[in-house]
Tab-separated table of C-alpha atoms and ligand atoms in Angstrom:
chain	number	residue	atom	x	y	z
A	1	MET	CA	0.066	0.084	-0.026
A	2	ARG	CA	2.755	2.527	0.927
A	3	GLU	CA	4.542	1.760	-2.487
A	4	LYS	CA	1.070	2.528	-4.335
A	5	ILE	CA	0.931	5.878	-2.589
A	6	ASN	CA	4.143	6.678	-3.101
A	7	GLU	CA	3.699	5.790	-6.821
A	8	VAL	CA	0.497	7.716	-7.290
A	9	TYR	CA	1.983	10.704	-5.560
A	10	LYS	CA	5.135	10.318	-8.194
A	11	MET	CA	2.911	10.149	-10.898
A	12	ALA	CA	0.869	13.180	-9.842
A	13	LYS	CA	4.180	15.300	-9.145
A	14	GLU	CA	5.311	14.515	-12.822
A	15	SER	CA	2.136	15.322	-14.374
A	16	LEU	CA	2.033	18.647	-12.604
A	17	ASN	CA	5.698	19.271	-13.413
A	18	GLY	CA	4.998	19.065	-17.025
A	19	CYS	CA	1.664	20.783	-16.814
A	20	LYS	CA	1.595	24.141	-18.866
A	21	ASP	CA	-1.959	25.333	-18.754
A	22	LEU	CA	-5.146	25.688	-16.970
A	23	ASN	CA	-6.918	22.867	-19.182
A	24	SER	CA	-4.433	20.111	-18.414
A	25	LEU	CA	-4.239	21.281	-14.974
A	26	ASN	CA	-8.018	20.617	-14.772
A	27	ILE	CA	-7.663	17.275	-16.240
A	28	ILE	CA	-5.018	16.338	-13.777
A	29	ARG	CA	-7.126	17.259	-11.074
A	30	VAL	CA	-10.039	15.273	-12.004
A	31	GLN	CA	-7.606	12.371	-12.565
A	32	TYR	CA	-6.351	12.353	-8.842
A	33	LEU	CA	-8.729	14.237	-6.991
A	34	GLY	CA	-12.078	13.499	-8.686
A	35	LYS	CA	-14.787	10.853	-7.589
A	36	GLN	CA	-13.238	8.404	-9.772
A	37	GLY	CA	-9.735	9.491	-9.087
A	38	GLU	CA	-6.515	7.867	-8.155
A	39	ILE	CA	-6.550	9.388	-4.571
A	40	THR	CA	-10.252	8.233	-4.127
A	41	ALA	CA	-9.101	4.731	-5.197
A	42	LEU	CA	-6.360	4.611	-2.574
A	43	LEU	CA	-9.039	5.708	-0.058
A	44	LYS	CA	-11.558	3.081	-1.004
A	45	GLY	CA	-8.284	0.560	-0.823
A	46	MET	CA	-8.287	1.499	2.943
A	47	LYS	CA	-10.813	-1.409	3.722
A	48	ASP	CA	-8.040	-3.785	3.079
A	49	VAL	CA	-5.677	-2.093	5.295
A	50	SER	CA	-5.056	-3.839	8.804
A	51	LYS	CA	-6.485	-2.205	11.703
A	52	GLU	CA	-3.199	-1.340	13.183
A	53	GLU	CA	-1.913	0.175	9.817
A	54	LYS	CA	-4.889	2.204	9.019
A	55	PRO	CA	-3.931	5.423	10.857
A	56	GLU	CA	-0.644	5.373	9.707
A	57	ILE	CA	-1.808	4.535	6.003
A	58	GLY	CA	-4.614	7.006	6.388
A	59	GLN	CA	-2.187	9.660	7.337
A	60	LEU	CA	0.018	8.907	4.160
A	61	ILE	CA	-2.890	9.294	1.614
A	62	ASN	CA	-4.173	12.321	3.249
A	63	ASN	CA	-0.651	13.837	3.001
A	64	ALA	CA	-0.199	12.853	-0.529
A	65	ARG	CA	-3.565	14.446	-1.153
A	66	CYS	CA	-2.809	17.612	0.327
A	67	GLU	CA	0.296	17.878	-1.307
A	68	ILE	CA	-1.093	17.337	-4.766
A	69	GLU	CA	-3.903	19.675	-3.807
A	70	ASN	CA	-1.547	22.282	-2.840
A	71	GLU	CA	0.443	22.086	-5.739
A	72	ILE	CA	-2.493	22.273	-8.062
A	73	GLU	CA	-3.616	25.617	-6.255
A	74	THR	CA	-0.234	26.865	-6.642
A	75	LEU	CA	-0.144	26.190	-10.243
A	76	GLN	CA	-3.886	27.228	-10.832
A	77	LYS	CA	-2.988	30.717	-9.418
A	78	LYS	CA	0.082	30.859	-11.479
A	79	PHE	CA	-1.623	30.176	-14.750
A	80	GLU	CA	-4.368	32.570	-14.006
A	81	GLU	CA	-2.070	35.411	-13.428
A	82	GLU	CA	-0.265	34.484	-16.601
A	83	GLU	CA	-3.446	34.521	-18.579
A	84	LEU	CA	-4.563	37.899	-17.075
A	85	ALA	CA	-1.098	39.421	-17.802
A	86	ASN	CA	-1.459	38.282	-21.419
A	87	LYS	CA	-4.759	39.544	-21.763
A	88	LEU	CA	-3.762	42.902	-20.361
A	89	ASN	CA	-0.801	42.893	-22.731
A	90	GLY	CA	-2.940	42.390	-25.689
A	91	GLU	CA	-5.406	44.958	-24.795
A	92	LYS	CA	-2.403	47.365	-23.995
A	93	ILE	CA	-3.026	51.008	-25.539
A	94	ASP	CA	-0.079	52.539	-26.926
A	95	ILE	CA	-0.644	56.136	-26.091
A	96	SER	CA	2.235	57.325	-27.643
A	97	GLU	CA	0.964	56.067	-31.094
A	98	PRO	CA	0.106	58.998	-33.632
A	99	SER	CA	-4.023	59.009	-33.763
A	100	LYS	CA	-5.843	58.796	-36.962
A	101	VAL	CA	-6.590	62.045	-38.486
A	102	VAL	CA	-10.322	62.624	-38.758
A	103	GLU	CA	-10.873	64.433	-41.906
A	104	LYS	CA	-13.308	67.187	-41.545
A	105	GLY	CA	-15.755	67.592	-44.587
A	106	GLU	CA	-16.587	71.249	-46.144
A	107	ILE	CA	-19.016	72.856	-48.346
A	108	HIS	CA	-17.805	72.940	-51.825
A	109	PRO	CA	-16.747	76.492	-52.992
A	110	LEU	CA	-19.592	76.314	-55.823
A	111	ASN	CA	-22.042	75.548	-52.878
A	112	LYS	CA	-20.698	78.335	-50.847
A	113	VAL	CA	-21.379	80.814	-53.527
A	114	PHE	CA	-24.993	79.437	-53.864
A	115	ASP	CA	-25.366	79.666	-50.162
A	116	LYS	CA	-24.351	83.495	-49.879
A	117	LEU	CA	-26.601	84.375	-52.743
A	118	ILE	CA	-29.514	82.376	-51.388
A	119	ASP	CA	-29.190	84.117	-48.202
A	120	CYS	CA	-28.564	87.393	-49.541
A	121	CYS	CA	-31.790	87.217	-51.648
A	122	VAL	CA	-34.042	85.613	-49.046
A	123	ALA	CA	-33.091	88.368	-46.538
A	124	MET	CA	-34.546	90.928	-49.415
A	125	GLY	CA	-37.750	88.972	-49.441
A	126	PHE	CA	-36.939	86.341	-52.293
A	127	GLU	CA	-38.493	82.931	-52.101
A	128	VAL	CA	-36.381	79.938	-53.710
A	129	VAL	CA	-38.073	77.810	-56.271
A	130	THR	CA	-36.573	74.934	-58.156
A	131	GLY	CA	-37.579	73.330	-61.656
A	132	PRO	CA	-36.768	70.258	-63.258
A	133	GLU	CA	-33.365	69.557	-65.143
A	134	ILE	CA	-34.888	67.602	-67.893
A	135	GLU	CA	-37.423	70.205	-69.531
A	136	TYR	CA	-39.776	70.688	-72.216
A	137	ASP	CA	-38.584	72.832	-74.980
A	138	TYR	CA	-41.859	74.998	-74.393
A	139	TYR	CA	-40.263	75.969	-70.894
A	140	ASN	CA	-36.702	76.279	-71.735
A	141	PHE	CA	-37.491	78.146	-75.155
A	142	GLU	CA	-40.752	78.620	-76.737
A	143	ALA	CA	-42.601	80.338	-73.854
A	144	LEU	CA	-39.255	82.693	-73.222
A	145	ASN	CA	-39.864	84.093	-76.427
A	146	VAL	CA	-37.554	81.797	-78.535
A	147	PRO	CA	-39.488	80.022	-81.131
A	148	LYS	CA	-38.039	76.795	-83.042
A	149	ASP	CA	-36.280	78.412	-85.809
A	150	HIS	CA	-35.130	81.657	-83.768
A	151	PRO	CA	-31.332	82.317	-84.283
A	152	ALA	CA	-31.245	83.020	-80.246
A	153	ARG	CA	-31.158	79.084	-80.251
A	154	ASP	CA	-27.616	78.975	-81.825
A	155	MET	CA	-26.457	80.492	-78.546
A	156	GLN	CA	-27.158	78.028	-76.537
A	157	ASP	CA	-25.866	74.604	-78.047
A	158	SER	CA	-28.331	72.078	-76.432
A	159	PHE	CA	-28.704	68.315	-75.430
A	160	TYR	CA	-31.972	66.981	-76.686
A	161	ILE	CA	-33.687	63.891	-75.838
A	162	THR	CA	-36.352	63.966	-78.079
A	163	ASP	CA	-37.769	66.854	-80.199
A	164	ASN	CA	-39.420	68.286	-77.550
A	165	ILE	CA	-37.351	67.465	-74.369
A	166	LEU	CA	-34.048	68.616	-73.415
A	167	MET	CA	-31.545	69.058	-70.534
A	168	ARG	CA	-32.217	72.696	-69.702
A	169	THR	CA	-29.761	75.219	-71.038
A	170	GLN	CA	-30.778	78.026	-68.327
A	171	THR	CA	-32.630	78.187	-65.107
A	172	SER	CA	-34.949	80.735	-67.008
A	173	SER	CA	-37.386	78.079	-67.463
A	174	VAL	CA	-38.290	78.363	-63.871
A	175	GLN	CA	-39.309	81.931	-64.656
A	176	ILE	CA	-42.158	80.601	-66.908
A	177	ARG	CA	-42.994	77.584	-64.312
A	178	THR	CA	-43.427	80.135	-61.800
A	179	MET	CA	-45.538	82.677	-63.775
A	180	GLU	CA	-47.817	79.955	-64.955
A	181	ASN	CA	-48.956	78.910	-61.315
A	182	ARG	CA	-49.063	82.333	-59.743
A	183	LYS	CA	-50.524	85.862	-59.683
A	184	PRO	CA	-48.026	88.806	-59.300
A	185	PRO	CA	-46.459	89.748	-57.076
A	186	PHE	CA	-43.935	87.808	-56.391
A	187	ARG	CA	-39.678	87.734	-56.124
A	188	ILE	CA	-38.048	84.323	-56.702
A	189	VAL	CA	-34.634	82.797	-56.978
A	190	SER	CA	-33.839	79.540	-58.517
A	191	PRO	CA	-30.704	77.944	-58.128
A	192	GLY	CA	-29.816	74.777	-60.078
A	193	ARG	CA	-27.791	72.629	-62.601
A	194	THR	CA	-28.000	73.738	-66.328
A	195	TYR	CA	-26.569	71.829	-69.574
A	196	ARG	CA	-24.914	72.730	-72.885
A	197	ALA	CA	-22.789	71.196	-75.269
A	198	ASP	CA	-19.669	73.635	-74.521
A	199	SER	CA	-16.465	72.447	-72.774
A	200	ASP	CA	-13.343	74.622	-72.177
A	201	ALA	CA	-11.411	76.339	-69.272
A	202	THR	CA	-14.398	78.808	-68.700
A	203	HIS	CA	-17.287	76.402	-70.027
A	204	SER	CA	-18.615	73.102	-68.460
A	205	PRO	CA	-21.281	70.981	-69.928
A	206	VAL	CA	-22.895	70.865	-66.764
A	207	PHE	CA	-22.649	74.680	-65.092
A	208	HIS	CA	-24.732	76.156	-62.689
A	209	GLN	CA	-27.160	79.189	-62.841
A	210	PHE	CA	-29.053	81.136	-60.274
A	211	GLU	CA	-32.008	82.529	-61.639
A	212	GLY	CA	-33.899	85.718	-60.387
A	213	LEU	CA	-37.434	86.827	-61.050
A	214	VAL	CA	-39.479	89.895	-59.896
A	215	VAL	CA	-42.827	90.816	-60.944
A	216	ASP	CA	-44.869	93.613	-59.668
A	217	GLU	CA	-46.344	96.910	-60.579
A	218	ASN	CA	-44.060	100.039	-61.189
A	219	ILE	CA	-40.882	97.705	-61.283
A	220	SER	CA	-38.143	99.247	-63.170
A	221	MET	CA	-34.296	99.134	-64.160
A	222	ILE	CA	-33.485	101.016	-61.167
A	223	ASP	CA	-34.844	98.234	-58.993
A	224	LEU	CA	-32.729	95.904	-60.916
A	225	LYS	CA	-29.442	97.908	-60.660
A	226	SER	CA	-29.865	98.438	-56.971
A	227	MET	CA	-30.843	94.937	-56.079
A	228	LEU	CA	-27.742	93.488	-58.093
A	229	THR	CA	-25.303	96.022	-56.631
A	230	LYS	CA	-26.660	94.724	-53.249
A	231	MET	CA	-25.944	91.343	-54.276
A	232	LEU	CA	-22.734	91.556	-55.752
A	233	SER	CA	-21.326	93.700	-53.057
A	234	MET	CA	-22.271	90.971	-50.359
A	235	LEU	CA	-20.208	88.590	-52.655
A	236	PHE	CA	-17.398	90.961	-53.828
A	237	GLY	CA	-16.859	93.513	-51.147
A	238	GLU	CA	-18.935	96.611	-50.078
A	239	ASN	CA	-16.986	99.073	-52.596
A	240	THR	CA	-18.251	96.856	-55.520
A	241	LYS	CA	-19.862	99.296	-58.386
A	242	ILE	CA	-21.850	97.605	-61.127
A	243	ARG	CA	-22.561	98.922	-64.898
A	244	PHE	CA	-24.787	97.702	-67.508
A	245	ARG	CA	-23.924	97.291	-71.067
A	246	PRO	CA	-26.766	96.917	-73.861
A	247	SER	CA	-27.101	93.342	-74.606
A	248	TYR	CA	-29.815	90.813	-76.082
A	249	PHE	CA	-31.980	88.188	-74.563
A	250	PRO	CA	-35.183	86.970	-76.432
A	251	PHE	CA	-37.046	87.042	-72.957
A	252	THR	CA	-35.817	90.401	-71.800
A	253	GLU	CA	-36.418	93.932	-73.211
A	254	PRO	CA	-34.230	95.787	-72.819
A	255	SER	CA	-31.576	93.409	-71.923
A	256	VAL	CA	-28.233	94.083	-70.383
A	257	GLU	CA	-24.682	92.441	-69.638
A	258	VAL	CA	-23.870	93.394	-65.815
A	259	ASP	CA	-20.360	93.984	-65.066
A	260	ALA	CA	-18.587	94.491	-61.483
A	261	THR	CA	-15.703	96.407	-60.449
A	262	CYS	CA	-12.913	93.847	-60.483
A	263	PRO	CA	-12.682	92.211	-56.945
A	264	SER	CA	-8.851	91.976	-57.280
A	265	CYS	CA	-7.936	95.357	-58.078
A	266	GLY	CA	-11.135	97.515	-57.194
A	267	GLY	CA	-11.220	98.824	-60.811
A	268	GLU	CA	-7.582	100.059	-61.349
A	269	GLY	CA	-7.127	97.158	-63.840
A	270	CYS	CA	-4.985	94.100	-63.366
A	271	LYS	CA	-4.030	90.712	-64.787
A	272	LEU	CA	-7.538	88.985	-63.568
A	273	CYS	CA	-9.552	91.774	-65.293
A	274	LYS	CA	-7.258	92.049	-68.253
A	275	GLY	CA	-6.510	95.521	-67.199
A	276	THR	CA	-10.253	96.565	-67.824
A	277	GLY	CA	-11.058	97.081	-64.324
A	278	TYR	CA	-14.344	95.442	-64.418
A	279	MET	CA	-15.492	91.849	-64.662
A	280	GLU	CA	-18.265	90.494	-67.065
A	281	LEU	CA	-20.731	88.611	-64.678
A	282	LEU	CA	-24.099	88.245	-65.949
A	283	GLY	CA	-26.929	88.396	-68.145
A	284	ALA	CA	-30.335	90.661	-66.974
A	285	GLY	CA	-32.970	92.711	-67.995
A	286	MET	CA	-36.577	93.901	-67.900
A	287	VAL	CA	-39.123	90.887	-68.407
A	288	ASN	CA	-40.162	91.238	-71.945
A	289	PRO	CA	-43.987	91.913	-72.064
A	290	LYS	CA	-44.642	89.256	-74.724
A	291	VAL	CA	-43.212	86.494	-72.069
A	292	LEU	CA	-45.666	88.041	-69.503
A	293	GLU	CA	-48.464	87.656	-72.059
A	294	ASN	CA	-47.496	83.922	-72.745
A	295	CYS	CA	-48.006	83.077	-69.060
A	296	GLY	CA	-51.203	85.117	-68.692
A	297	ILE	CA	-50.146	88.027	-66.951
A	298	ASP	CA	-51.429	91.578	-67.783
A	299	SER	CA	-48.226	93.301	-69.058
A	300	LYS	CA	-50.097	96.708	-68.967
A	301	LYS	CA	-50.456	96.419	-65.359
A	302	TYR	CA	-47.392	94.436	-64.314
A	303	THR	CA	-43.480	94.712	-65.244
A	304	GLY	CA	-40.558	92.734	-63.901
A	305	PHE	CA	-36.781	92.262	-63.789
A	306	ALA	CA	-34.889	89.149	-64.146
A	307	PHE	CA	-31.486	88.213	-63.750
A	308	GLY	CA	-29.180	84.876	-64.373
A	309	PRO	CA	-25.595	84.549	-63.267
A	310	GLY	CA	-23.563	81.532	-64.157
A	311	VAL	CA	-22.574	80.487	-60.482
A	312	ASP	CA	-19.641	78.677	-61.708
A	313	ARG	CA	-18.308	82.253	-63.143
A	314	LEU	CA	-18.966	83.840	-59.746
A	315	ALA	CA	-17.184	81.178	-57.697
A	316	MET	CA	-14.150	81.554	-60.428
A	317	VAL	CA	-14.227	85.391	-59.748
A	318	VAL	CA	-14.499	84.914	-55.747
A	319	ASN	CA	-11.783	82.913	-55.657
A	320	LYS	CA	-9.569	84.105	-58.622
A	321	ILE	CA	-9.299	80.957	-60.426
A	322	PRO	CA	-8.534	80.822	-64.168
A	323	ASP	CA	-9.894	77.418	-64.904
A	324	LEU	CA	-13.442	76.141	-63.834
A	325	ARG	CA	-12.447	72.674	-64.298
A	326	MET	CA	-10.225	73.005	-61.299
A	327	MET	CA	-13.115	73.323	-58.997
A	328	PHE	CA	-14.633	69.986	-60.254
A	329	GLU	CA	-11.460	67.677	-60.189
A	330	ASN	CA	-12.262	67.095	-56.499
A	331	ASP	CA	-8.753	67.550	-55.504
A	332	THR	CA	-9.389	68.303	-51.751
A	333	LYS	CA	-5.934	69.890	-51.305
A	334	PHE	CA	-6.800	72.298	-53.943
A	335	LEU	CA	-10.458	73.031	-52.737
A	336	GLU	CA	-9.625	73.440	-49.195
A	337	GLN	CA	-8.069	76.804	-49.919
A	338	LEU	CA	-11.098	78.245	-51.710
A	339	LYS	CA	-13.366	80.494	-50.075
B	1	LIG	N1	-30.775	82.631	-69.159
B	1	LIG	C1	-29.810	83.747	-69.507
B	1	LIG	C2	-28.524	82.859	-70.017
B	1	LIG	O1	-28.352	81.860	-70.174
B	1	LIG	C3	-29.408	84.621	-68.681
B	1	LIG	C4	-30.307	85.430	-68.358
B	1	LIG	C5	-31.360	85.300	-67.207
B	1	LIG	C6	-30.446	86.677	-68.954
B	1	LIG	C7	-32.524	86.526	-67.074
B	1	LIG	C8	-31.488	87.538	-68.670
B	1	LIG	C9	-32.412	87.337	-67.752
B	1	LIG	O2	-27.881	82.699	-70.280
């Protein structure tokens, strides 16, 4: 019996010495201390031990069990600590590591100009109205006093979808849609995308316009001029002066081309304005009575003005850039520098 106890103890010791983790430790625990384990088997063997020897043998088994239990407990602690240390190591935060840069979004320079124009006009009592980009020939041309064979159509190289439907070439179509549906007085602005078959440094096939329309009694060219002076001063600076040059649009009469003093030199003449002191900015005019009548508005009682800058052009002037394509190449390093 003594030998057996010794053997069990030695075997247990050996297994525990070679034990490397909690899992195998548990297996050893069951193997020696479990209900069917070796120590339990030894205790069961006590019944065959003579009365005299019982106390001593019992003591030996108990000692062996205590030793094994202690050893298991020590290992258990050691393995648990190791496991925790490993886990903490894996989760360690390196506070010296450079953090990921969070890229901040920005409003596109074109939309910044749109936002400024809208804010300014809304403050003057204008309402923002939008219209479809795929438009009937009627709204884009006919009702604006540009019949089918009118030479003015050549001014605007259009993308037709069918004979009667095209990508709108101008936001002036929204003038007609507004006048058809409402009774004057009204003041509206209409921001949006427009399309023409045109592409170079200052023209893009997709571009943007900002249409303005006021119809009321006693509206005159003076109202147009003071309104545009306000709007362009807000964009280019308080001392901006504007001038009208005679022009032609079928839907305005008289029509003007509007120039503003160059925001770079203030009118002295510089490279940006090619020495003229002025920048050509937009078309405008008094609404042609024919257009009012096309929309069922009494042109004897009501007059109106309309204007329609290209917003891409305004953004180019605001940011003093020579090529409009630069704004749409989406080079964020470049765009970040723009106003
Ligand atoms: N729609 C005209 C254009 O493309 C601009 C304009 C708008 C002119 C309103 C007069 C009045 O180019």
